[in-house]
Amino acid sequence: MQFIRVNTLKINPEILKERLENKGVVLEKTFLDYAFEVKEAPFSIGSTPEYLFGYYMPQSISSMIPPVVLNPEENSFILDMCAAPGGKTTHLAQLMKNKGTIVAVEISRSRVKALKSNINRMGVLNTIIINADMRKYKDYLLKNEIFFDKILLDAPCSGNIIKDKNRNVSEEDIKYCSLRQKELIDIGIDLLKKDGELVYSTCSMEIEENEEVIKYILQKRDDVELINIKADEFKGINIREGYIEGTLRIFPPNEPFFIAKLKKIK
């Protein structure tokens, strides 16, 4: 299954649909009026002039849901804690109509190149890129009392078999990811303003990286609560309630994903 997210900062979805269909691409609508499933294409969907112009991003429909759930306002001050390669970052900018400010943090210098490339290609103007480890960068933010309205933590995870056909992950890998995810979500809550919201997501199916992380943060802290997300808001994909009420899980044939939303209450 292949999907594209139309970049409404640059083009109307129906105009792009017509352009691609005139080239032999068969597109089907989704629950998002700016996202389409690519049913057929006579060429690679990542090698068109429209792609190079930044008119769309090839992206799984599952990975479009976390920014939609975060639901940023146009003037929001947003932190994207693990931003590369920029699919969700540019989606947030699109939802914000290039207004407000996004601080996009990425630990990997090599992955920052892809993040910069996508931000430039998609015409994003409201994003500051920071090449840093959030576990260290948080000290600078806290020292300067910089807090955010909303935070996206699409956490590094052990992945899934749909995304990586050669996936071979050990229990130690999963435990390592879980520990890092718990550390990052704790940092995220520290950096939220009161009444601010954080969306946590992974493309892993492992409970240790998903429900266990949410359970951990809810037990550890008394300044955060879980916000209920309804699966029926997202039609046409294999999405169900997670193993904690109010969270979401997406299953194959769609790309597996876990999504939870938290609010800072103190």
Backbone as a ProteinNet text record, in pm:
[ID]
protein_1_A
[PRIMARY]
MQFIRVNTLKINPEILKERLENKGVVLEKTFLDYAFEVKEAPFSIGSTPEYLFGYYMPQSISSMIPPVVLNPEENSFILDMCAAPGGKTTHLAQLMKNKGTIVAVEISRSRVKALKSNINRMGVLNTIIINADMRKYKDYLLKNEIFFDKILLDAPCSGNIIKDKNRNVSEEDIKYCSLRQKELIDIGIDLLKKDGELVYSTCSMEIEENEEVIKYILQKRDDVELINIKADEFKGINIREGYIEGTLRIFPPNEPFFIAKLKKIK
[TERTIARY]
84.4	0	87.9	56.3	135.7	41.7	83.7	1.2	85.3	17.1	83.4	2.1	72.8	8.8	33	-73.7	-62.4	-23.3	72.8	122.1	35.8	-62.4	-156.1	-92.9	31.4	103.9	137.6	138.8	181.8	76.9	-15.9	-108.7	-239.6	-346.2	-475.7	-478	-530.2	-529.3	-596.1	-706.9	-777.8	-698.3	-627.8	-543.7	-428.8	-364	-255.6	-308.6	-422.8	-484	-504.6	-556	-579.8	-449	-346.2	-215.6	-156.9	-161.4	-104.6	-188.3	-320	-407	-387.9	-356.1	-327.2	-198.7	-115.5	8.2	-8	-129.2	-155.7	-155.3	-145.7	-149.5	-295.7	-325.1	-459.9	-460.7	-542.3	-547.8	-685.9	-686.1	-812.5	-814.9	-929	-941.4	-931	-891.1	-882.5	-966.5	-960.1	-1034.9	-980.1	-858.8	-802.7	-822.4	-876.4	-903.9	-777.1	-661.8	-535.3	-441.9	-497.3	-416.5	-485.8	-405.1	-458.7	-379.2	-449.5	-379.9	-343.1	-218.9	-172	-203	-302.8	-344	-258.1	-222.3	-135.8	-52.8	70.5	156.6	252.6	263.9	353.7	500	528.4	664.9	675.3	798.1	817.5	752.3	671.4	597.1	689.9	813	910.6	1003.5	967.8	1057.9	985.3	880.5	804.8	845.2	821.1	843.3	760.2	637.6	549.9	610.1	676.7	745.5	859	939.7	1053.2	1008.6	891.9	837.7	784.5	775.9	726.5	574.8	509.4	363.6	307.3	389.4	340.2	456	418.9	514.1	465.2	543.9	508	518.7	410.7	404.7	292.7	314.8	207.4	93.1	-28	-144.9	-137.8	-76.9	-62.4	19.1	127.1	216.6	159.3	47.1	-19.4	-109.3	-139.5	-236	-179.4	-53	-3.2	-13.3	26.8	8.5	-138.1	-225.4	-369	-420.5	-377.6	-418.7	-363.2	-240.7	-183.1	-262.4	-310.2	-402.4	-348.3	-234.7	-177.2	-261	-259.6	-323.9	-222.3	-271.8	-183.8	-71.7	-100.4	1.1	72.6	62	121.1	273.4	330.2	474.6	495.5	553.2	556.8	699.5	715.8	842.5	822.3	902.2	907.2	1037.7	1028	1145.9	1239.4	1187.3	1269.1	1223.4	1272.1	1203.1	1233.4	1355.8	1391.7	1312.7	1282.6	1321	1228.4	1126.4	1047.6	905.6	859.3	721.5	620.7	638.6	544.8	571.1	696.4	729.5	662.3	676.5	615.7	464.1	410.8	266	216.5	290	254.1	255	358.5	367.2	248.1	208.5	93.2	-34.7	-53.7	-172	-172	-53.2	-38.8	-36.6	-47.5	-47.6	78.2	189.4	321.4	330.6	240.1	243.7	293.3	301.4	353.6	499.8	546.8	687.8	698.4	777.6	811.6	961.2	998.9	1139.3	1156.6	1229.6	1246.9	1385.5	1388.5	1515.3	1545.8	1668.9	1712.6	1854.1	1873.2	2002	2106.9	2063.9	2156.1	2192.1	2320.7	2366.1	2331.9	2346.6	2318.6	2168.4	2083.8	1938.6	1889.4	1965.2	1930	1930	2016.9	2022	1888.6	1830.7	1700.1	1591.8	1600.6	1504	1509.5	1630.6	1647.1	1593.5	1626.2	1583.9	1432.5	1364.5	1218.3	1153.8	1208.6	1154.7	1168.2	1283.7	1304.3	1215.6	1209.3	1130.7	982.8	933.7	791	754	851.8	823.1	785.6	839.9	810.1	895.5	830.1	897.7	896.3	824.5	805.3	883.3	987.2	1055	1202.7	1245.8	1386.4	1440.9	1551.1	1611	1725.3	1722.3	1826.5	1886.7	2016.2	2086.1	2140.9	2062.7	2100	2032.1	2085.9	2026.2	1927.8	1799.1	1699	1733.9	1806.5	1841	1938.9	2010.1	2101	2040.7	1972.3	1914.3	1808.9	1745.6	1642.3	1700.2	1829.1	1890.9	1892.1	1924	1923.7	1782.1	1684.6	1546.1	1493.7	1520.6	1472.3	1543	1673.9	1751.2	1695.9	1653.3	1601.7	1449.5	1390.5	1245.4	1167.1	1207.6	1138.5	1045.8	916.6	815.9	723.7	659.8	587.6	438	360.3	215.5	183.3	254.8	229.7	360.8	369.6	491.8	454.9	530.5	519.7	643.4	620.7	729.9	702.2	751.2	747.2	877	870.9	992.1	1068.5	1202.4	1281.9	1238	1219.7	1165.5	1230.3	1189.7	1248.4	1189.7	1090.4	1037.4	935.8	904.3	806.5	837.6	779.5	812.2	763	658.9	610.1	708.6	763.4	859.1	995.8	1035.7	1167.7	1151.7	1155.5	1133.4	1241.1	1357.7	1468.2	1477.4	1370.1	1371.4	1403.8	1504.9	1544.4	1583.9	1486.8	1505.6	1504.8	1601.4	1610.9	1532.1	1512.7	1447.3	1527.6	1660	1746.2	1724.7	1705.6	1678.5	1549.3	1447.4	1317	1327.9	1400.4	1419.4	1494.8	1597.4	1675.5	1586.6	1506.7	1415.6	1316	1262.1	1162.8	1221.4	1343.2	1408.6	1429.7	1473.2	1497	1364.9	1261.4	1129.4	1074.2	1092.2	1045.5	1120.9	1250.2	1330.7	1283.1	1255.5	1214.5	1075.6	982.5	847.5	847.6	932.6	948.6	1001.6	1100	1155.1	1046.3	968.3	862.1	762.2	721.8	627.3	690.9	819.4	890.4	883.9	885.3	895.3	760.1	652.2	518.2	474.4	402	332.8	216.1	166.7	45.3	-67.9	-143.4	-251.7	-198.1	-67	-9.1	-32.3	-18.3	-47	71.5	88.8	195.6	134.7	170.9	132.6	255.8	237.9	343.9	306.8	402.1	375.2	500.2	478.5	586.9	531.2	621.6	579.4	609	625.5	648.3	515.8	510	392.1	415.9	534.9	571.7	505.1	444.2	378.6	479.4	603	706	736.2	714.8	746.3	623.7	509.8	384.9	307.1	216.3	134.9	220	330.8	415.1	476	507.6	563.4	457.6	335.5	226.3	192.7	187.3	160.7	269.4	392.7	506.6	491.8	462.1	458.7	338.1	226.4	107.1	125.9	204	231.1	338	433.7	545.6	504.6	417.8	390.2	244.4	222.3	84	40.4	123.8	92.8	51.1	10.5	-23.9	-142.9	-227.9	-341.6	-354.6	-415.2	-435.6	-561.3	-549.6	-665	-715.5	-842.9	-903.6	-905.6	-855.5	-862.6	-957.4	-1046.6	-1145.5	-1098.4	-1104.1	-1061.6	-1155	-1282.6	-1379	-1362.3	-1267.2	-1237.3	-1157.5	-1100.3	-1008.3	-1063.8	-1142.1	-1213.7	-1122.6	-1150.3	-1087.3	-952.4	-906.5	-781.4	-804.8	-712	-728	-678.4	-764	-728.3	-825.6	-770.5	-852.4	-800	-878.6	-832.8	-712.4	-613.2	-496.7	-531.1	-431.3	-451.6	-467.5	-452.2	-494.2	-607.9	-718.8	-835.2	-799.5	-837.2	-810.7	-689.5	-607.7	-494.9	-536.9	-454.7	-486.4	-374.2	-414.7	-320.7	-366.7	-271.6	-298.7	-229.9	-301.2	-253.5	-240.5	-160.8	-153.4	-293.7	-316.7	-216.6	-160.9	-218	-157.9	-29.6	55.5	178.2	141.7	192.7	161.6	205.5	120.2	150.3	79.4	136.3	72	68.1	-45.4	-61.2	-132.3	-77.3	-141.2	-125.1	-221.2	-218.9	-226.5	-136.3	-128.5	-144.9	-196.9	-213	-147	-72.6	-10	-111.1	-139.6	-249	-201.7	-69.5	-16.1	100
-119.6	0	124.6	214.9	337.5	458.3	560.7	679.9	804	913.1	1043.8	1145.3	1237.1	1349.5	1473.9	1534.5	1654.8	1772.6	1850	1965.5	2086.8	2113.4	2222.8	2360.9	2365.7	2492.8	2536.7	2439	2469.3	2442.2	2349.2	2311.6	2257.8	2276.9	2221.9	2071.7	1989.8	1843.7	1797	1858.2	1816.2	1850.2	1962.2	1999.9	1901	1864.4	1766.7	1631.1	1591.5	1463.2	1458	1565.3	1570.4	1562.4	1631.9	1630	1489.2	1421.4	1286.4	1186.3	1201.5	1110	1126.4	1247.3	1270.4	1201	1161.9	1089.4	938.5	894.6	751.1	698.4	786.3	743.6	726.6	615.4	590.8	617.1	714.7	756.6	730.1	696.9	674.9	763.2	823.5	914.1	839.5	912.9	859.1	947.9	921.3	1003.1	1144.9	1168.4	1302.5	1358.1	1478	1530.7	1569.5	1564.5	1595.9	1473.1	1355.1	1232.5	1132.4	1062.9	965.8	835.9	725.2	598.6	585	546.2	524.9	380.4	361.4	226.2	172.8	261.6	225	345.9	319.6	426.5	367.3	428.1	375.6	411.2	477.4	519.1	530.2	548.3	567.2	698.1	690.1	807.9	911.7	872.9	966.5	1025.9	1013.4	1062.6	1151.8	1219.1	1305.9	1451.8	1537.3	1681.3	1734.9	1681.6	1727.2	1696.6	1581.6	1548.2	1647.4	1673.1	1764.1	1906	1944.4	2077.9	2089	1975.2	1976.6	1976.6	1924.7	1922.5	1809	1709	1599.6	1526.5	1447.6	1363.3	1219	1125.7	983.7	945.8	893.8	873.5	775.4	686.4	593.4	670.2	622.9	687.7	680.8	573.4	558.5	672.9	710.8	813.3	953.9	967.4	1097.9	1123	1016.3	1030.9	1106	1082.8	1156.7	1309.3	1372.8	1517.8	1560.2	1479.2	1510.5	1504.5	1403.9	1389.5	1505.2	1547.5	1660.5	1788.5	1804	1912.4	2050.2	2090.8	2220.5	2336.3	2447.5	2569.5	2650.1	2746	2821	2895.1	2940.9	3018.9	2935.4	2802.9	2715.5	2721.7	2695.1	2677.1	2527.5	2461	2314.8	2262.7	2151	2077.3	1941.9	1914.5	1781.5	1718.4	1622.5	1575.8	1486.4	1415	1323.4	1341.8	1447.1	1503.4	1437.9	1389.5	1339	1211.5	1191.3	1271.4	1388	1411.7	1533.1	1516.3	1392.6	1372.4	1434.9	1408.3	1462.7	1610.7	1653.1	1794.1	1880	1840.8	1917.7	1908.4	1797.6	1784.4	1883.3	1895.1	1992.2	2134	2166.3	2299.5	2324.7	2221.6	2231	2258.6	2185.4	2206.2	2345.8	2400.7	2534	2645.1	2606.9	2702.4	2788.9	2725.8	2790.5	2904.1	2904.4	3006	2942.7	3022.8	2969.1	2929.7	2842.4	2799.1	2652.1	2579.2	2440.5	2432.7	2374.6	2343.9	2194.8	2164.6	2025.9	1976.5	1883.8	1834	1696.6	1676.6	1547.5	1518.4	1400.9	1364.5	1330.1	1273.2	1222.6	1331.2	1359	1460.4	1420	1291.6	1247.1	1257.2	1229.8	1237.9	1382.9	1474.3	1616.1	1661.7	1603.3	1639.7	1611.3	1494.7	1459.9	1553.3	1586.5	1677.6	1814.7	1868.4	1998.2	1993.1	1885.9	1870.9	1873.8	1797.1	1791.8	1923.9	1988.7	2117.8	2222	2222.3	2316.3	2282.1	2154.2	2110.2	2140.5	2125.5	2144.1	2289.7	2379.5	2521	2557.7	2484.6	2511	2628.3	2726.1	2849.7	2873.2	2790.9	2819.1	2725.1	2658.9	2552.2	2581.7	2565.4	2576.9	2435.9	2402.9	2269.5	2272.9	2179.4	2168.1	2027.4	2019.9	1890.3	1866.3	1791.4	1771.6	1646.9	1598.7	1489.2	1552.3	1516.2	1575.2	1556.3	1448.8	1421.5	1525.4	1594.7	1702.4	1839.8	1850.4	1978.2	2027.4	1932.9	1970.1	2062.4	2043.4	2126.9	2273.4	2297.1	2434.3	2492.4	2412.7	2460.1	2491.9	2402	2423	2541.7	2553.5	2664	2798.7	2803.7	2928.1	2937.7	2843.5	2841.8	2848.3	2762.5	2751.5	2630.5	2656.7	2551.3	2558.6	2447	2433.7	2411.8	2462.2	2439.6	2292.4	2237.3	2099.2	2033.5	1903	1827.6	1699.4	1670.9	1542.2	1460.2	1342.1	1247.9	1120.9	1121.3	1000.5	926.6	842.2	792.5	690.2	692.6	586.4	452	353	224.8	109.6	-10.4	-129.3	-158.9	-79.7	-94.8	-206.4	-238	-342.2	-409.1	-523.8	-608.1	-547.5	-463.4	-399.5	-292.7	-216.8	-111.5	-169.2	-275	-335.3	-486.1	-532	-674.2	-762.4	-703.9	-781.1	-763	-715.1	-686.9	-812.2	-800.5	-910.5	-848.3	-835.3	-759.5	-853	-833.7	-916.9	-853.9	-930.9	-878.2	-763.9	-773.4	-667.1	-536.9	-549	-430.1	-361.8	-443	-389.9	-323.8	-387.4	-330.7	-198.2	-193.7	-70.8	41.8	11.3	111.7	160	66.8	101.5	197.5	170.6	258	398.3	405.4	535.3	610.6	537.9	600	657.4	583.5	632	758.6	760.8	879	999	976.7	1085.5	1139.4	1051.3	1098.9	1178.3	1141.5	1215.4	1356.1	1363	1492.8	1577.4	1514.3	1585.4	1649.7	1574.9	1630.2	1748	1737.4	1847.3	1976	1961.9	2077.4	2132.4	2070.7	2118.7	2231.8	2328.6	2427.3	2359.2	2419.6	2369.4	2371.5	2264.9	2243	2210.7	2198.2	2157.4	2009.9	1971.4	1833.3	1770.4	1641.6	1563.5	1441.3	1418.1	1294.3	1205	1082.8	981.6	878	845.6	743.1	662.3	538.8	454.6	374.5	319.7	226.5	82.4	62.4	-71.4	-132.2	-265.4	-334.7	-390	-365.4	-422.8	-348.4	-420.9	-359.7	-280.9	-333.3	-267.4	-125.6	-101.2	28.3	119	65.6	139	154.8	61.9	72	77.6	4.8	4.7	142.1	214.8	349.3	445.5	434.4	520.4	487.4	359.7	317.8	371.1	364.9	413.3	560.7	643.3	787.9	827.8	756.7	787.4	748.6	642.9	600.5	687	732.9	810	952.4	1013.3	1155.5	1180.3	1284.2	1320.9	1448.4	1494.2	1618.4	1592.5	1469.5	1434.6	1340.1	1353.5	1262.9	1220.6	1105.5	1051.9	1111.8	1157.6	1208.2	1096.8	1073.4	965.7	999.7	908	923	816.1	855.2	763.8	707.8	575.2	511	542.5	568.8	588.1	721.6	803	928.1	900.7	781.9	751.8	635.3	668.1	567.3	504.5	377.9	314.3	251.4	251.4	183.2	89	-3.3	-105.7	-51.1	29.2	95.9	54.4	28.2	-14.3	51	37.8	87.1	4.9	71.8	2.2	-78	-138.3	-221.8	-138.8	-6.4	88.1	169.6	179.2	250.5	394.9	437.9	575.1	589.3	484.2	483.7	414	425.8	365.7	274.9	168.4	80.7	62.9	69.8	43.5	-87.2	-172.9	-306.7	-324.8	-424.7	-456.5	-484.9	-458.6	-428.3	-286.7	-197.2	-65.2	-77.6	26	24.2	25.6	-69.4	-72	57.4	105.1	226.8	219.9	288.7	309.8	459.7	509.8	653.6	677.9	768.5	808.4	960	1020.9	1164.8	1195.9	1282.5	1318.3	1469.1	1507.9	1648.8	1679.3	1789	1830.5	1911.4	1868.7	1927.1	2012.5	2019.7	2103.3	2186.5
0	0	0	-92.2	-104.2	-100.7	-27.5	-12.8	-38.4	-71.9	-79.7	0.6	63.2	131.3	47.6	-0.1	-81.9	6.6	-40.2	34.3	0	84.4	58	75	122	123.4	-18.5	-112.2	-248.8	-356	-330.3	-437.5	-379.3	-451.8	-415.3	-442.1	-350.6	-369.1	-498.4	-536.3	-658.1	-783.6	-781.1	-895.8	-911.9	-798.8	-806.3	-852.1	-800.2	-839.1	-990.2	-1044.9	-1190	-1267.6	-1218.5	-1287.2	-1290.7	-1176.6	-1170.7	-1249.8	-1244.2	-1319.6	-1469.5	-1514.4	-1656.2	-1700	-1601.9	-1632.3	-1611	-1584.6	-1570.9	-1429.4	-1330.7	-1190.8	-1148.2	-1081.7	-1031.8	-881.6	-840	-700.8	-642.1	-512.8	-442.2	-318.3	-289.1	-175.8	-43.3	61	196.9	290	420.4	515.5	526.3	475.9	469.9	329.6	318.3	184.7	109.3	177.4	110.3	103.7	120.8	111.6	19.3	-61.6	-156.1	-148.6	-173	-192.4	-339.8	-364.4	-501.4	-539.4	-621.7	-661.3	-775.6	-866.7	-979.5	-1019.2	-1063.1	-1114.6	-1217.3	-1334.5	-1438.3	-1415	-1302.5	-1269.5	-1118.1	-1068.9	-925	-881.7	-777.4	-731.8	-669.1	-638.8	-582.7	-686.4	-815.1	-920.7	-1021.8	-977.7	-1068	-1048.2	-1148.6	-1128.2	-1012	-997.1	-888.8	-751.7	-741.1	-615.7	-591	-694.3	-680.1	-649.2	-700.5	-672.1	-529.1	-459.3	-322.3	-312.3	-417.3	-418	-332.6	-304.3	-220.1	-153.8	-53.2	19.9	16	-38.7	-24.5	123.2	179.4	324.3	355.9	450.9	487.4	552.4	531.3	591.2	743.9	795.4	941.8	1000.3	931.4	985.5	973	902.4	894.7	1015.8	1090.9	1199.3	1321.1	1364.7	1481.8	1470.3	1357.7	1348.9	1353.3	1291.6	1294.5	1438.6	1514.2	1654.6	1739	1711.7	1786.2	1760.2	1635.4	1599.6	1639.4	1581.3	1618.8	1566	1638.3	1590.6	1510.7	1435.2	1344.5	1417.8	1540.3	1613.1	1719.6	1712.1	1814.5	1814.6	1932.7	1950.4	1971.9	1871.9	1864.5	1876.7	1946.1	1949.5	1882.8	1781.8	1719.4	1767.4	1859.2	1933.3	1852.4	1753.8	1671.7	1527.8	1462.2	1346	1211.2	1188.5	1055.3	1021.3	892.8	775.6	743.5	826.1	810	759.8	744.2	699.9	793.5	923.1	1022	1048.1	1041.4	1060.9	954.7	828.2	720	723.6	775	791.7	897.1	1007.7	1110.8	1054	976.1	915	822.8	752.1	662.8	742.2	850.9	935.5	997.3	1020.5	1081.2	976.2	847.8	735.8	735.9	774.1	775.1	876.9	975.8	1080.5	1210.4	1317.7	1442.6	1426.7	1516.2	1512.1	1548.4	1469.6	1500	1527	1639.3	1667	1638.6	1531.6	1486.2	1527.4	1621.9	1677.2	1620.1	1577.4	1524.8	1573.7	1631	1689	1583.3	1470.2	1368.5	1266.9	1253.9	1158	1014.7	983.6	846.3	815.1	913.2	891.7	886.4	944.8	935.6	789.2	707.3	564.9	497.2	526.6	469.5	522.9	651.5	713.1	645.9	629.2	561.9	419.6	349.9	210.5	197.8	282.6	275.3	316.1	418.8	461.7	350.6	283.2	173.2	53.3	19.4	-97	-79.3	44.1	70.7	100.1	95.3	114.7	257.6	354.2	496.3	544.6	607.4	648.3	798.8	873.1	1016.6	1107.2	1052.7	1127.9	1150	1274.8	1312.6	1331.3	1264.5	1274.2	1375.9	1469.6	1571.3	1563.9	1539.9	1539.9	1681	1761.1	1901.8	1956.6	2066.6	2143	2241.9	2232.1	2320.7	2467.1	2499.1	2638.2	2693	2602.1	2643.1	2613	2501	2459.1	2558.5	2628.1	2727	2833.7	2868.1	2971.9	2929.7	2802.7	2749.2	2753.2	2710.7	2706.1	2845.8	2941.5	3078.2	3144.7	3120.6	3177.6	3131.2	3005.3	2947.6	2955.8	3029.6	3052.8	2921.6	2827.8	2698.7	2704.8	2699	2707.8	2586.1	2554.5	2428.2	2448.8	2352.2	2353	2324.2	2226.8	2185.5	2144	2168.3	2137.2	2064.8	1959.2	1891	1924	1981.5	2006.8	1926.2	1803.2	1721.1	1751.5	1852.4	1917.4	1833.2	1840	1778.3	1835.2	1746.9	1792.2	1716.4	1748.7	1686.3	1549.2	1506.7	1372.5	1358	1232.3	1203.9	1071.4	1050.3	934.5	804.1	809.5	686.8	639.8	733.3	698.7	664.1	732.9	712.9	697.7	573.2	544.9	608.3	638.3	696.2	847.9	907.9	1051.4	1132.1	1216.6	1305.1	1438.5	1526.9	1650.5	1770.4	1859	1978.4	2093.4	2199.9	2320	2380.3	2368.5	2420.5	2343.5	2211.3	2129.4	2175.4	2198.7	2240	2377.4	2469.8	2604.2	2597	2510.9	2494.8	2442.2	2339.2	2282.7	2387.3	2465.3	2566.9	2671.6	2715.6	2814.1	2757.3	2633.1	2569.6	2549.1	2511.1	2490.4	2621.1	2730.3	2860.6	2901.4	2872.2	2902.6	2820.4	2692.6	2604.1	2638.2	2672	2703.4	2833.8	2926.8	3051.6	3023.2	2934.8	2893.9	2827.7	2740.7	2671.1	2766	2868.7	2966.8	3041.9	3073.5	3139.9	3057.2	2924.8	2834.9	2790.9	2836.5	2802.6	2894.8	2838.6	2921	2992.4	3099.1	3162.5	3060	3054.7	2957.6	2817.7	2805.1	2676.9	2651.3	2524.8	2484	2412.9	2436	2372.7	2305.9	2180.3	2111.8	2103.6	2152.8	2149.4	2044.1	1956.7	1855.4	1826.4	1781.4	1729.2	1612.4	1530.9	1425.5	1468.4	1597.3	1653.7	1698.9	1701.3	1753.5	1893.7	1948.1	2076.6	2192.2	2283.2	2399.6	2482.8	2493.3	2574	2525	2394.9	2336.3	2325.3	2363.8	2343.5	2473.5	2501	2622.4	2749.3	2750.4	2870.4	2894.7	2787.2	2800.5	2856.1	2807.2	2854.9	3000.3	3031.5	3169.9	3263.3	3219.8	3298.7	3332.6	3230.1	3253.1	3337.1	3322.9	3402	3548.5	3572	3709.7	3774.9	3694.5	3748.9	3786.7	3705.6	3720.8	3756.3	3836.4	3871.6	3800.3	3703.7	3632.5	3487.8	3458.6	3320.5	3320.5	3218.9	3203.2	3057.4	3037.3	2903.3	2841.7	2717.5	2643.2	2551.9	2555.9	2477.5	2328.5	2244.3	2098.4	2045.1	1957.9	1901.7	1768	1753.6	1629.3	1513.6	1543.5	1434.6	1362.4	1408.7	1337.5	1210	1199.2	1089.3	1007.5	908	829.5	723.8	693.7	578.5	604	730.2	762	879.8	898	1002	1136.1	1198.9	1323.8	1433.4	1552	1665.6	1793.3	1899.3	2029	2073.6	2135.4	2187.2	2311.6	2371.8	2490.3	2617.1	2604.9	2707.7	2646.4	2716.6	2664	2631.4	2512.2	2470.6	2380.7	2369.6	2277	2148	2044	1914	1867.5	1798.6	1729.3	1585	1493.5	1352.1	1315.3	1243.9	1210.5	1059.5	1016	873.6	818.3	688.3	585.5	589.7	673.2	690.1	770.6	760.2	839.9	988.1	1067.4	1211.1	1279.8	1370.1	1446.2	1580.2	1677.5	1807.4	1831.1	1884.2	1905.8	2038.5	2118.3	2244.9	2260.9	2331.7	2351.9	2500.2	2546.2	2688.2	2706.1	2822	2855	2989.1	2995.7	3121.2	3200.8	3321	3397.4	3515	3537.7	3646.3	3594.8
[MASK]
++++++++++++++++++++++++++++++++++++++++++++++++++++++++++++++++++++++++++++++++++++++++++++++++++++++++++++++++++++++++++++++++++++++++++++++++++++++++++++++++++++++++++++++++++++++++++++++++++++++++++++++++++++++++++++++++++++++++++++++++++++++++++++++++++++++++++

